[in-house]
Coordinates of C-alpha atoms and ligand atoms in Angstrom, one line a residue:
M1 CA -22.7 -4.2 -3.0
N2 CA -21.4 -7.7 -3.8
I3 CA -17.8 -8.4 -3.8
G4 CA -15.7 -11.1 -5.6
I5 CA -12.2 -11.7 -4.3
I6 CA -9.5 -12.7 -6.8
G7 CA -6.3 -14.2 -5.1
C8 CA -6.9 -16.4 -2.1
G9 CA -3.5 -16.2 -0.6
A10 CA -1.9 -15.0 2.7
I11 CA -3.7 -11.7 3.0
S12 CA -7.2 -12.9 1.9
D13 CA -8.3 -14.2 5.3
Q14 CA -7.4 -10.9 6.9
Y15 CA -9.5 -9.0 4.4
M16 CA -12.5 -11.3 5.3
I17 CA -12.1 -10.3 9.0
G18 CA -12.6 -6.7 8.1
L19 CA -15.1 -7.1 5.3
N20 CA -17.4 -9.4 7.3
K21 CA -17.7 -6.6 9.9
N22 CA -19.5 -4.4 7.3
Q23 CA -22.2 -6.7 6.0
E24 CA -24.8 -4.0 6.2
I25 CA -23.2 -2.4 3.1
L26 CA -21.2 -5.1 1.4
K27 CA -21.1 -8.9 1.0
V28 CA -18.4 -11.1 -0.2
V29 CA -20.1 -13.6 -2.5
A30 CA -17.4 -15.3 -4.5
C31 CA -13.7 -16.0 -4.9
A32 CA -11.3 -17.1 -7.6
D33 CA -7.6 -18.1 -7.8
L34 CA -5.3 -19.4 -10.5
D35 CA -4.7 -22.2 -8.0
S36 CA -8.1 -23.9 -7.6
N37 CA -7.0 -25.7 -4.4
K38 CA -6.6 -22.3 -2.8
S39 CA -10.0 -20.9 -4.0
E40 CA -11.7 -24.2 -2.9
V41 CA -10.3 -24.0 0.6
F42 CA -11.2 -20.3 0.8
S43 CA -14.7 -20.7 -0.5
K44 CA -15.4 -23.5 1.9
K45 CA -14.0 -21.7 4.9
H46 CA -16.0 -18.5 4.2
K47 CA -19.1 -20.1 2.7
I48 CA -18.9 -18.2 -0.6
D49 CA -19.0 -19.4 -4.2
M50 CA -15.9 -20.7 -5.9
L51 CA -15.6 -19.5 -9.5
S52 CA -12.8 -19.7 -12.1
V53 CA -10.9 -16.5 -12.8
E54 CA -12.6 -16.1 -16.2
E55 CA -16.1 -16.7 -14.7
I56 CA -15.7 -14.1 -11.9
F57 CA -15.2 -11.2 -14.3
V58 CA -18.5 -11.8 -16.1
N59 CA -20.6 -12.8 -13.1
N60 CA -23.5 -10.4 -13.1
D61 CA -24.0 -10.6 -9.3
I62 CA -20.6 -9.0 -8.6
D63 CA -20.2 -5.3 -8.4
I64 CA -16.6 -5.0 -7.0
I65 CA -13.5 -7.1 -7.6
V66 CA -11.0 -7.1 -4.7
N67 CA -7.7 -7.8 -6.4
L68 CA -5.4 -9.7 -3.9
T69 CA -3.1 -11.3 -6.5
P70 CA 0.7 -10.6 -6.4
P71 CA 1.9 -7.3 -7.9
S72 CA 2.8 -8.8 -11.3
S73 CA -0.9 -9.7 -11.9
H74 CA -2.5 -6.5 -10.5
F75 CA -2.7 -4.8 -13.9
E76 CA -4.1 -7.8 -15.8
I77 CA -6.8 -8.6 -13.2
S78 CA -7.8 -4.9 -12.6
M79 CA -8.0 -4.3 -16.4
K80 CA -10.2 -7.3 -17.1
S81 CA -12.4 -6.3 -14.2
L82 CA -12.8 -2.7 -15.4
E83 CA -13.4 -3.8 -19.0
N84 CA -16.2 -6.0 -17.7
G85 CA -17.8 -3.0 -15.9
K86 CA -16.7 -4.0 -12.4
H87 CA -15.4 -1.5 -9.8
V88 CA -12.0 -2.6 -8.4
F89 CA -10.2 -2.4 -5.1
S90 CA -6.6 -3.4 -5.8
E91 CA -3.8 -4.3 -3.4
K92 CA -0.7 -2.2 -3.9
P93 CA 1.0 -1.3 -6.1
V94 CA -1.8 -0.3 -8.4
S95 CA 0.4 -1.4 -11.4
L96 CA 4.1 -1.7 -12.2
S97 CA 4.7 1.1 -14.8
I98 CA 3.4 4.5 -15.6
D99 CA 2.2 3.2 -19.0
E100 CA 0.1 0.5 -17.3
G101 CA -1.2 3.2 -14.8
K102 CA -2.3 5.4 -17.7
I103 CA -4.2 2.6 -19.3
L104 CA -5.9 1.7 -16.0
Y105 CA -6.9 5.3 -15.3
T106 CA -8.3 5.8 -18.9
T107 CA -10.1 2.4 -18.8
M108 CA -11.7 3.3 -15.5
K109 CA -12.9 6.6 -16.8
E110 CA -14.2 5.1 -20.1
N111 CA -16.1 2.4 -18.4
N112 CA -17.6 4.7 -15.8
V113 CA -16.4 2.5 -12.9
Y114 CA -14.0 3.2 -10.1
L115 CA -10.6 1.8 -9.2
F116 CA -9.4 2.3 -5.7
A117 CA -6.1 0.8 -4.4
A118 CA -4.3 0.0 -1.2
P119 CA -2.9 1.1 1.1
D120 CA -5.9 2.1 3.1
T121 CA -4.1 2.4 6.5
Y122 CA -4.5 6.2 6.3
L123 CA -8.2 5.6 6.9
G124 CA -7.4 4.0 10.3
P125 CA -7.7 5.8 13.6
A126 CA -4.0 6.6 14.2
F127 CA -3.5 8.5 10.9
K128 CA -6.7 10.4 11.4
K129 CA -5.6 11.5 14.8
G130 CA -2.1 12.4 13.6
T131 CA -3.6 14.5 10.8
E132 CA -5.8 16.3 13.3
F133 CA -2.7 17.2 15.4
L134 CA -0.9 18.4 12.3
N135 CA -3.8 20.5 11.2
S136 CA -4.0 22.1 14.7
K137 CA -0.7 23.8 13.8
Q138 CA 0.8 22.9 17.3
I139 CA 4.1 22.1 15.6
G140 CA 4.0 25.3 13.5
K141 CA 4.9 25.8 9.9
I142 CA 6.1 22.5 8.4
I143 CA 9.8 22.6 7.5
G144 CA 10.6 18.9 6.8
G145 CA 9.9 15.3 7.4
S146 CA 11.4 11.8 7.5
A147 CA 9.9 8.4 6.6
S148 CA 11.5 5.0 6.5
F149 CA 10.8 1.3 6.4
I150 CA 13.8 -0.8 7.2
T151 CA 14.0 -4.6 7.6
H152 CA 16.0 -7.6 6.3
G153 CA 13.2 -8.8 4.0
V154 CA 10.3 -11.1 4.2
E155 CA 11.8 -14.6 3.5
G156 CA 11.8 -15.4 7.2
W157 CA 8.0 -15.3 7.5
H158 CA 6.0 -15.1 4.3
P159 CA 4.6 -18.4 2.9
N160 CA 5.5 -17.4 -0.7
P161 CA 8.3 -14.8 -0.5
E162 CA 9.5 -15.0 -4.1
F163 CA 7.4 -12.2 -5.6
Y164 CA 8.8 -9.7 -3.1
Y165 CA 12.1 -9.9 -4.9
K166 CA 10.8 -9.7 -8.5
K167 CA 9.6 -6.7 -10.5
G168 CA 6.8 -5.0 -8.6
G169 CA 8.2 -6.2 -5.3
G170 CA 11.3 -4.9 -3.4
P171 CA 10.9 -2.5 -0.5
L172 CA 10.0 0.4 -2.8
F173 CA 6.9 -1.1 -4.6
D174 CA 5.9 -3.4 -1.6
M175 CA 6.3 -1.0 1.3
G176 CA 6.8 2.4 -0.3
P177 CA 3.1 2.9 -1.0
Y178 CA 2.3 3.0 2.7
Y179 CA 4.8 5.8 3.5
L180 CA 4.4 7.7 0.2
T181 CA 0.6 7.7 0.4
S182 CA 0.7 9.0 4.0
L183 CA 3.2 11.7 3.0
V184 CA 1.1 12.8 0.0
K185 CA -2.0 12.9 2.2
L186 CA -0.2 15.1 4.7
L187 CA 1.9 17.3 2.5
G188 CA 0.3 17.3 -1.0
P189 CA 1.9 16.2 -4.3
V190 CA 5.6 15.5 -4.8
T191 CA 7.2 17.4 -7.7
Q192 CA 10.8 16.2 -7.7
V193 CA 12.9 13.3 -6.4
S194 CA 16.5 12.4 -6.0
S195 CA 17.5 8.9 -5.1
Y196 CA 20.2 6.2 -4.6
S197 CA 19.4 2.5 -4.8
E198 CA 21.2 -0.8 -4.7
K199 CA 20.7 -4.5 -4.7
N200 CA 23.1 -5.7 -2.0
F201 CA 22.2 -9.4 -2.1
N202 CA 21.8 -11.2 -5.5
K203 CA 20.2 -14.2 -3.7
R204 CA 17.9 -14.5 -0.7
L205 CA 18.0 -17.7 1.4
V206 CA 14.6 -18.8 2.5
D207 CA 14.5 -19.6 6.2
N208 CA 11.0 -21.1 6.4
P209 CA 10.3 -24.8 6.4
E210 CA 6.8 -24.2 4.9
V211 CA 8.2 -22.8 1.7
K212 CA 9.1 -25.3 -1.0
Y213 CA 12.1 -23.4 -2.5
E214 CA 15.3 -22.5 -0.6
E215 CA 16.7 -19.6 -2.7
I216 CA 15.3 -16.6 -4.5
E217 CA 17.1 -14.8 -7.3
V218 CA 16.7 -11.1 -6.6
E219 CA 15.6 -9.0 -9.6
V220 CA 15.0 -5.6 -8.0
D221 CA 16.9 -3.1 -6.0
T222 CA 16.4 -3.7 -2.3
H223 CA 17.9 -0.6 -0.7
Y224 CA 16.7 2.9 -1.4
V225 CA 17.9 6.2 0.1
S226 CA 15.9 9.1 -1.4
L227 CA 14.8 12.7 -1.1
L228 CA 11.2 13.8 -2.0
K229 CA 10.5 17.5 -2.8
F230 CA 6.9 18.5 -2.4
K231 CA 5.0 21.2 -4.3
S232 CA 4.9 23.1 -1.0
G233 CA 8.7 23.3 -1.1
V234 CA 9.1 20.9 1.9
V235 CA 11.8 18.2 1.5
V236 CA 11.5 14.8 3.1
D237 CA 14.1 12.1 3.4
F238 CA 12.7 8.7 2.5
Q239 CA 14.4 5.3 3.0
V240 CA 13.1 1.8 2.3
S241 CA 15.2 -1.3 2.6
F242 CA 15.1 -5.1 2.7
D243 CA 18.9 -5.2 3.3
I244 CA 19.4 -3.9 6.9
W245 CA 19.7 -5.9 10.1
K246 CA 17.9 -3.7 12.6
P247 CA 14.7 -4.0 14.7
Y248 CA 11.7 -3.0 12.6
D249 CA 10.5 0.5 13.4
G250 CA 8.4 2.0 10.6
K251 CA 8.9 5.8 10.8
L252 CA 6.9 8.8 9.7
E253 CA 7.9 12.1 11.3
I254 CA 6.9 15.7 10.4
Y255 CA 9.0 18.6 11.6
G256 CA 7.6 22.0 12.2
E257 CA 9.1 25.4 13.3
N258 CA 7.8 24.8 16.9
S259 CA 8.0 21.1 17.4
S260 CA 8.0 17.6 15.8
L261 CA 5.2 15.1 15.3
K262 CA 5.9 11.3 15.3
F263 CA 3.1 9.5 13.5
A264 CA 2.1 5.8 14.1
D265 CA 3.7 3.5 11.5
P266 CA 1.8 4.0 8.2
N267 CA 2.1 0.2 7.6
N268 CA -0.5 -0.2 10.4
Y269 CA -4.0 1.2 11.0
D270 CA -3.5 2.1 14.6
G271 CA -0.5 2.9 16.9
E272 CA 1.2 5.5 19.0
I273 CA 1.6 9.2 18.2
S274 CA 4.1 11.5 20.0
I275 CA 4.9 15.1 20.0
F276 CA 8.4 16.5 20.9
N277 CA 8.3 18.3 24.3
K278 CA 10.8 21.2 24.3
E279 CA 10.8 21.4 28.2
T280 CA 11.8 17.7 28.8
Y281 CA 13.5 17.4 25.4
Q282 CA 11.7 14.0 24.9
W283 CA 8.9 12.6 22.8
E284 CA 5.7 12.8 24.7
N285 CA 2.9 10.3 23.8
I286 CA -0.3 12.0 22.8
Y287 CA -2.3 9.1 21.4
S288 CA -2.2 5.3 22.1
S289 CA -3.8 2.6 20.1
K290 CA -7.1 1.5 21.6
D291 CA -7.1 -1.7 19.7
S292 CA -4.0 -3.8 19.4
E293 CA -5.7 -6.1 16.8
N294 CA -4.5 -4.3 13.6
N295 CA -6.4 -6.6 11.2
Y296 CA -9.6 -5.4 12.7
Y297 CA -9.4 -2.6 10.2
R298 CA -8.3 -4.6 7.1
G299 CA -10.6 -3.7 4.2
L300 CA -11.4 -0.1 5.3
G301 CA -10.5 1.1 1.8
V302 CA -13.2 -1.3 0.3
V303 CA -15.7 0.1 2.9
E304 CA -14.8 3.7 2.0
M305 CA -15.1 2.8 -1.7
V306 CA -18.6 1.3 -1.3
N307 CA -19.8 4.2 0.8
S308 CA -18.5 6.9 -1.6
I309 CA -20.0 5.1 -4.6
K310 CA -23.4 4.8 -2.8
E311 CA -23.3 8.4 -1.8
N312 CA -22.1 9.4 -5.3
N313 CA -19.2 11.5 -3.8
V314 CA -16.0 9.7 -5.0
S315 CA -13.2 12.2 -4.7
E316 CA -11.1 12.7 -7.9
D317 CA -8.0 13.3 -5.6
D318 CA -8.5 9.9 -4.0
L319 CA -8.9 8.3 -7.4
F320 CA -5.6 9.9 -8.6
L321 CA -3.6 9.2 -5.4
P322 CA -2.4 5.6 -6.2
F323 CA -1.4 6.8 -9.6
H324 CA 0.6 9.7 -8.2
V325 CA 2.3 7.3 -5.8
L326 CA 3.0 5.0 -8.7
N327 CA 4.5 7.9 -10.6
I328 CA 6.8 8.7 -7.6
M329 CA 7.9 5.1 -7.3
C330 CA 8.6 4.6 -11.0
T331 CA 10.7 7.8 -11.0
L332 CA 12.6 6.7 -7.9
E333 CA 13.1 3.2 -9.5
S334 CA 14.5 4.6 -12.8
Y335 CA 16.5 7.4 -11.1
D336 CA 19.9 7.7 -12.6
L337 CA 22.2 9.0 -10.0
D338 CA 23.6 12.2 -11.5
G339 CA 23.3 14.6 -8.6
N340 CA 20.2 16.2 -10.1
W341 CA 16.5 16.1 -9.2
A342 CA 14.1 14.2 -11.4
K343 CA 10.8 15.8 -12.1
I344 CA 7.5 14.1 -11.4
S345 CA 4.9 15.0 -14.0
E346 CA 1.7 16.3 -12.4
Q347 CA -0.4 14.3 -14.9
F348 CA 1.1 11.1 -16.1
Ligands
LIG1 N1 0.8 -11.0 3.0 C1 0.7 -9.8 3.6 O1 1.1 -9.6 4.8 C2 0.3 -8.6 2.8 C3 -0.1 -7.4 3.5 C4 -0.6 -6.3 2.8 C5 -0.7 -6.4 1.4 N2 -0.4 -7.6 0.7 C6 -0.5 -7.6 -0.7 O2 -1.6 -8.5 -1.1 C7 -1.3 -9.1 -2.4 C8 -1.3 -10.6 -2.2 O3 -0.3 -10.9 -1.2 P1 -0.4 -12.3 -0.5 O4 0.6 -12.2 0.6 O5 -1.7 -12.7 -0.2 O6 0.2 -13.2 -1.7 P2 0.1 -14.8 -1.9 O7 1.1 -15.3 -2.9 O8 0.0 -15.5 -0.6 O9 -1.4 -15.0 -2.6 C9 -1.6 -14.5 -3.9 C10 -2.7 -15.4 -4.5 O10 -3.0 -15.0 -5.8 C11 -3.1 -16.1 -6.7 N3 -2.8 -15.6 -8.1 C12 -1.6 -15.2 -8.6 N4 -1.8 -14.8 -9.9 C13 -3.1 -14.8 -10.1 C14 -3.9 -14.5 -11.3 N5 -3.3 -14.0 -12.4 N6 -5.2 -14.7 -11.2 C15 -5.8 -15.3 -10.1 N7 -5.1 -15.6 -9.0 C16 -3.7 -15.4 -9.0 C17 -2.0 -17.1 -6.2 O11 -2.3 -18.4 -6.6 C18 -2.2 -16.9 -4.7 O12 -3.1 -17.7 -4.1 C19 0.1 -8.5 -2.8 O13 -0.1 -7.4 -3.7 C20 0.7 -8.0 -1.5 O14 1.6 -7.0 -1.7 C21 0.1 -8.7 1.4

């Protein structure tokens, strides 16, 4: 299948590394960007066609649009692609509101095309291995879990950090999808949430000479402490923050009656997995990453999408997953702290 990439920014080269490894089933043929300088550099580097954004939607050679634009453009780009009969793989979040999500989902069904969305790290070796351990019931009946992503933001390293502090960014919409998608894959749907969130810094100072601006006005909450209640009854504590000074250590732990399982960071495709050893009272490593080059796996979701379309076995659960995660995030975002649980609708 032929792929057109829209959005030739920071992550696009990493996608090319992964996609180029799968040329027997897919081929990136064209790219487009609002900023034609970026698409020109990208097209020359990867020897693919450079098209305008309007041209790429109607190009008959393209089957799938890979949407690598910032979150605020995800809805518009995915919608135009679906309306033009293209399948879409979108970066996360799939869209910014439940209303947008409903429109995307309906348009996908009406046009008989598929919309898949990041994250795809759960298709990597570490999550597969962790799922196998969990299903082996070694830790016994699941009684709880804990997931967190805590840093002090992205302005120290990202070449264009502004969108991370605008609607659709923040730690919830930017990093939440990795942790929530993994949790839903392991524990099933979330039915209720409770949450506290805060914007602790109104401005972020950009500490990167490559970035043209020095200050970012923060629009969104950047510190979330939440509880997720799953349909199974299990309750998981979930924290995402861009406000905390602390070494980065993405966490996903599942607690069972007999032991606990520490997954690799869901932000990565591979990593370490540990089980709690009751004799030594320590974590014991049960899986180590074979490949430290994480970007080796970038684009796995696109590969999975191509394979399942070709084999005509696209899973309805997988199609609904990014929308369920969107639903959880929108409910956490709009949560009004009143001590009650907020209900997640099973459909939108
Ligand atoms: N950078 C990372 O490490 C990383 C990792 C994983 C996922 N992502 C996700 O990938 C997406 C892109 O991130 P990035 O870091 O590459 O951002 P970026 O700002 O570096 O690149 C985005 C590109 O999209 C273009 N663009 C913006 N609006 C557009 C529109 N309407 N039509 C066409 N082009 C448009 C911009 O000109 C820019 O070149 C985001 O959703 C982000 O969350 C980024």
